[in-house]
Amino acid sequence: MKQLKKNSELIKRILIILLSLVLMISSITIFALSLETYEGGFDADMDSIVLFFCGVALLVYGIYSVYALKKGCSMQTIYYGCFGAISVLMGFYPLGVFFKAMAKNKPFIENQEYLYIGILGIIMIAYLIFSYISEHKEDTQA
């Protein structure tokens, strides 16, 4: 039990890496299965590409967090960079898809999940901004 407590931080960070790898592999699989070729080009699921980039950002965060644990480095910059990238992807891509569908007079009910995911991404961006401001304020007061 003592060994588990000692290595829990490392295990937690390795689980982030494993989660990101599963996310990336599943997005590549979804992309490959959705490929459709036709004369003059191809078509594929763009959602899986966005999911892949979110997985890449999470993988970078996970790998750096293991490195930072071993070397005792600060994680503030990589945290805001990676989760900021994920939040921007989760916020603006789905909203773009939703508003494009609304402009083409597609049914709201078929595209509402993009709206909700986009709103969640915007909330995550706001959280990161306020979190950064509060941490920066604490650093300047110390």
PDB file of C-alpha atoms in Angstrom:
ATOM      1  CA  MET A   1       0.000   0.000   0.000  1.00  0.00           C
ATOM      2  CA  LYS A   2       2.860   2.365   0.773  1.00  0.00           C
ATOM      3  CA  GLN A   3       4.333   1.704  -2.680  1.00  0.00           C
ATOM      4  CA  LEU A   4       0.989   2.533  -4.287  1.00  0.00           C
ATOM      5  CA  LYS A   5       0.764   5.832  -2.425  1.00  0.00           C
ATOM      6  CA  LYS A   6       4.348   6.624  -3.368  1.00  0.00           C
ATOM      7  CA  ASN A   7       3.756   5.980  -7.078  1.00  0.00           C
ATOM      8  CA  SER A   8       0.182   7.285  -7.307  1.00  0.00           C
ATOM      9  CA  GLU A   9       1.235  10.564  -8.919  1.00  0.00           C
ATOM     10  CA  LEU A  10       3.204   8.722 -11.599  1.00  0.00           C
ATOM     11  CA  ILE A  11       0.343   6.263 -12.178  1.00  0.00           C
ATOM     12  CA  LYS A  12      -2.102   9.151 -12.544  1.00  0.00           C
ATOM     13  CA  ARG A  13       0.066  10.788 -15.197  1.00  0.00           C
ATOM     14  CA  ILE A  14       0.591   7.530 -17.067  1.00  0.00           C
ATOM     15  CA  LEU A  15      -3.190   7.068 -17.132  1.00  0.00           C
ATOM     16  CA  ILE A  16      -3.455  10.465 -18.860  1.00  0.00           C
ATOM     17  CA  ILE A  17      -1.010   9.222 -21.502  1.00  0.00           C
ATOM     18  CA  LEU A  18      -2.992   6.001 -21.956  1.00  0.00           C
ATOM     19  CA  LEU A  19      -6.258   7.943 -22.242  1.00  0.00           C
ATOM     20  CA  SER A  20      -4.765  10.205 -24.901  1.00  0.00           C
ATOM     21  CA  LEU A  21      -3.437   7.208 -26.851  1.00  0.00           C
ATOM     22  CA  VAL A  22      -6.871   5.551 -26.769  1.00  0.00           C
ATOM     23  CA  LEU A  23      -8.414   8.832 -27.935  1.00  0.00           C
ATOM     24  CA  MET A  24      -5.943   9.139 -30.806  1.00  0.00           C
ATOM     25  CA  ILE A  25      -6.245   5.501 -31.906  1.00  0.00           C
ATOM     26  CA  SER A  26     -10.034   5.606 -31.829  1.00  0.00           C
ATOM     27  CA  SER A  27     -10.106   8.864 -33.800  1.00  0.00           C
ATOM     28  CA  ILE A  28      -7.766   7.418 -36.443  1.00  0.00           C
ATOM     29  CA  THR A  29     -10.002   4.338 -36.665  1.00  0.00           C
ATOM     30  CA  ILE A  30     -13.159   6.445 -37.009  1.00  0.00           C
ATOM     31  CA  PHE A  31     -11.456   8.568 -39.666  1.00  0.00           C
ATOM     32  CA  ALA A  32     -10.291   5.519 -41.630  1.00  0.00           C
ATOM     33  CA  LEU A  33     -13.727   3.909 -41.490  1.00  0.00           C
ATOM     34  CA  SER A  34     -15.426   7.098 -42.661  1.00  0.00           C
ATOM     35  CA  LEU A  35     -13.242   7.630 -45.729  1.00  0.00           C
ATOM     36  CA  GLU A  36     -15.249   7.685 -48.933  1.00  0.00           C
ATOM     37  CA  THR A  37     -13.565   8.190 -52.277  1.00  0.00           C
ATOM     38  CA  TYR A  38     -15.257   9.557 -55.348  1.00  0.00           C
ATOM     39  CA  GLU A  39     -14.145  10.944 -58.668  1.00  0.00           C
ATOM     40  CA  GLY A  40     -11.994  13.962 -57.963  1.00  0.00           C
ATOM     41  CA  GLY A  41     -11.394  13.521 -54.233  1.00  0.00           C
ATOM     42  CA  PHE A  42     -12.483  12.000 -50.989  1.00  0.00           C
ATOM     43  CA  ASP A  43     -14.697  12.737 -48.006  1.00  0.00           C
ATOM     44  CA  ALA A  44     -14.186  11.841 -44.342  1.00  0.00           C
ATOM     45  CA  ASP A  45     -15.455  12.559 -40.843  1.00  0.00           C
ATOM     46  CA  MET A  46     -13.860  15.859 -39.794  1.00  0.00           C
ATOM     47  CA  ASP A  47     -14.959  15.376 -36.186  1.00  0.00           C
ATOM     48  CA  SER A  48     -12.419  12.580 -35.856  1.00  0.00           C
ATOM     49  CA  ILE A  49      -9.613  14.903 -36.956  1.00  0.00           C
ATOM     50  CA  VAL A  50     -10.536  17.387 -34.224  1.00  0.00           C
ATOM     51  CA  LEU A  51     -10.698  14.514 -31.736  1.00  0.00           C
ATOM     52  CA  PHE A  52      -7.241  13.403 -32.890  1.00  0.00           C
ATOM     53  CA  PHE A  53      -5.759  16.861 -32.262  1.00  0.00           C
ATOM     54  CA  CYS A  54      -7.353  16.934 -28.800  1.00  0.00           C
ATOM     55  CA  GLY A  55      -5.677  13.576 -28.154  1.00  0.00           C
ATOM     56  CA  VAL A  56      -2.330  14.936 -29.348  1.00  0.00           C
ATOM     57  CA  ALA A  57      -2.596  17.917 -26.987  1.00  0.00           C
ATOM     58  CA  LEU A  58      -3.489  15.601 -24.109  1.00  0.00           C
ATOM     59  CA  LEU A  59      -0.571  13.295 -25.005  1.00  0.00           C
ATOM     60  CA  VAL A  60       1.855  16.227 -24.966  1.00  0.00           C
ATOM     61  CA  TYR A  61       0.508  17.235 -21.562  1.00  0.00           C
ATOM     62  CA  GLY A  62       0.796  13.683 -20.222  1.00  0.00           C
ATOM     63  CA  ILE A  63       4.350  13.147 -21.440  1.00  0.00           C
ATOM     64  CA  TYR A  64       5.505  16.508 -20.132  1.00  0.00           C
ATOM     65  CA  SER A  65       3.803  15.885 -16.785  1.00  0.00           C
ATOM     66  CA  VAL A  66       5.802  12.669 -16.333  1.00  0.00           C
ATOM     67  CA  TYR A  67       8.978  14.562 -17.286  1.00  0.00           C
ATOM     68  CA  ALA A  68       8.101  17.405 -14.896  1.00  0.00           C
ATOM     69  CA  LEU A  69       7.461  14.944 -12.080  1.00  0.00           C
ATOM     70  CA  LYS A  70      10.908  13.406 -12.535  1.00  0.00           C
ATOM     71  CA  LYS A  71      12.725  16.751 -12.941  1.00  0.00           C
ATOM     72  CA  GLY A  72      10.608  18.900 -10.592  1.00  0.00           C
ATOM     73  CA  CYS A  73       9.624  21.399 -13.312  1.00  0.00           C
ATOM     74  CA  SER A  74       6.631  23.726 -13.307  1.00  0.00           C
ATOM     75  CA  MET A  75       3.552  22.525 -15.161  1.00  0.00           C
ATOM     76  CA  GLN A  76       1.709  25.853 -15.386  1.00  0.00           C
ATOM     77  CA  THR A  77       2.646  26.766 -18.968  1.00  0.00           C
ATOM     78  CA  ILE A  78       2.037  23.315 -20.450  1.00  0.00           C
ATOM     79  CA  TYR A  79      -1.265  23.017 -18.576  1.00  0.00           C
ATOM     80  CA  TYR A  80      -2.635  26.250 -20.002  1.00  0.00           C
ATOM     81  CA  GLY A  81      -1.193  25.565 -23.446  1.00  0.00           C
ATOM     82  CA  CYS A  82      -2.554  22.046 -23.871  1.00  0.00           C
ATOM     83  CA  PHE A  83      -5.913  22.521 -22.217  1.00  0.00           C
ATOM     84  CA  GLY A  84      -6.268  25.892 -23.944  1.00  0.00           C
ATOM     85  CA  ALA A  85      -5.787  24.173 -27.300  1.00  0.00           C
ATOM     86  CA  ILE A  86      -8.303  21.468 -26.384  1.00  0.00           C
ATOM     87  CA  SER A  87     -10.806  24.092 -25.204  1.00  0.00           C
ATOM     88  CA  VAL A  88     -10.460  26.155 -28.370  1.00  0.00           C
ATOM     89  CA  LEU A  89     -10.939  23.061 -30.526  1.00  0.00           C
ATOM     90  CA  MET A  90     -13.929  21.975 -28.437  1.00  0.00           C
ATOM     91  CA  GLY A  91     -15.407  25.456 -28.496  1.00  0.00           C
ATOM     92  CA  PHE A  92     -15.034  26.844 -31.962  1.00  0.00           C
ATOM     93  CA  TYR A  93     -15.123  23.807 -34.255  1.00  0.00           C
ATOM     94  CA  PRO A  94     -18.523  22.535 -33.038  1.00  0.00           C
ATOM     95  CA  LEU A  95     -19.994  26.033 -33.059  1.00  0.00           C
ATOM     96  CA  GLY A  96     -18.757  26.483 -36.618  1.00  0.00           C
ATOM     97  CA  VAL A  97     -20.366  23.211 -37.668  1.00  0.00           C
ATOM     98  CA  PHE A  98     -23.598  24.144 -35.889  1.00  0.00           C
ATOM     99  CA  PHE A  99     -23.899  27.623 -37.419  1.00  0.00           C
ATOM    100  CA  LYS A 100     -22.958  26.310 -40.864  1.00  0.00           C
ATOM    101  CA  ALA A 101     -25.763  23.743 -40.576  1.00  0.00           C
ATOM    102  CA  MET A 102     -28.199  26.438 -39.449  1.00  0.00           C
ATOM    103  CA  ALA A 103     -27.182  28.619 -42.411  1.00  0.00           C
ATOM    104  CA  LYS A 104     -27.987  25.705 -44.727  1.00  0.00           C
ATOM    105  CA  ASN A 105     -31.428  25.367 -43.075  1.00  0.00           C
ATOM    106  CA  LYS A 106     -30.682  21.926 -41.671  1.00  0.00           C
ATOM    107  CA  PRO A 107     -32.857  20.769 -38.746  1.00  0.00           C
ATOM    108  CA  PHE A 108     -31.816  22.070 -35.336  1.00  0.00           C
ATOM    109  CA  ILE A 109     -32.503  18.750 -33.645  1.00  0.00           C
ATOM    110  CA  GLU A 110     -29.926  16.945 -35.831  1.00  0.00           C
ATOM    111  CA  ASN A 111     -27.173  19.456 -35.022  1.00  0.00           C
ATOM    112  CA  GLN A 112     -27.899  20.500 -31.462  1.00  0.00           C
ATOM    113  CA  GLU A 113     -25.087  18.385 -29.988  1.00  0.00           C
ATOM    114  CA  TYR A 114     -22.579  20.630 -31.775  1.00  0.00           C
ATOM    115  CA  LEU A 115     -24.127  23.647 -30.070  1.00  0.00           C
ATOM    116  CA  TYR A 116     -23.902  22.033 -26.631  1.00  0.00           C
ATOM    117  CA  ILE A 117     -20.325  20.838 -27.096  1.00  0.00           C
ATOM    118  CA  GLY A 118     -19.367  24.305 -28.367  1.00  0.00           C
ATOM    119  CA  ILE A 119     -20.919  25.960 -25.322  1.00  0.00           C
ATOM    120  CA  LEU A 120     -19.032  23.543 -23.084  1.00  0.00           C
ATOM    121  CA  GLY A 121     -15.790  24.460 -24.888  1.00  0.00           C
ATOM    122  CA  ILE A 122     -16.457  28.184 -24.412  1.00  0.00           C
ATOM    123  CA  ILE A 123     -17.078  27.574 -20.692  1.00  0.00           C
ATOM    124  CA  MET A 124     -13.749  25.697 -20.531  1.00  0.00           C
ATOM    125  CA  ILE A 125     -11.992  28.638 -22.202  1.00  0.00           C
ATOM    126  CA  ALA A 126     -13.529  31.029 -19.668  1.00  0.00           C
ATOM    127  CA  TYR A 127     -12.469  28.735 -16.816  1.00  0.00           C
ATOM    128  CA  LEU A 128      -8.879  28.640 -18.075  1.00  0.00           C
ATOM    129  CA  ILE A 129      -8.768  32.416 -18.492  1.00  0.00           C
ATOM    130  CA  PHE A 130     -10.036  33.072 -14.963  1.00  0.00           C
ATOM    131  CA  SER A 131      -7.793  30.352 -13.556  1.00  0.00           C
ATOM    132  CA  TYR A 132      -4.776  31.918 -15.246  1.00  0.00           C
ATOM    133  CA  ILE A 133      -5.713  35.373 -13.970  1.00  0.00           C
ATOM    134  CA  SER A 134      -6.123  34.134 -10.395  1.00  0.00           C
ATOM    135  CA  GLU A 135      -2.808  32.234 -10.470  1.00  0.00           C
ATOM    136  CA  HIS A 136      -1.017  35.198 -12.026  1.00  0.00           C
ATOM    137  CA  LYS A 137      -2.499  37.463  -9.342  1.00  0.00           C
ATOM    138  CA  GLU A 138      -1.255  35.108  -6.594  1.00  0.00           C
ATOM    139  CA  ASP A 139       2.227  34.989  -8.151  1.00  0.00           C
ATOM    140  CA  THR A 140       2.543  38.772  -8.245  1.00  0.00           C
ATOM    141  CA  GLN A 141       1.393  39.139  -4.634  1.00  0.00           C
ATOM    142  CA  ALA A 142       3.937  36.627  -3.317  1.00  0.00           C
TER     143      ALA A 142
END
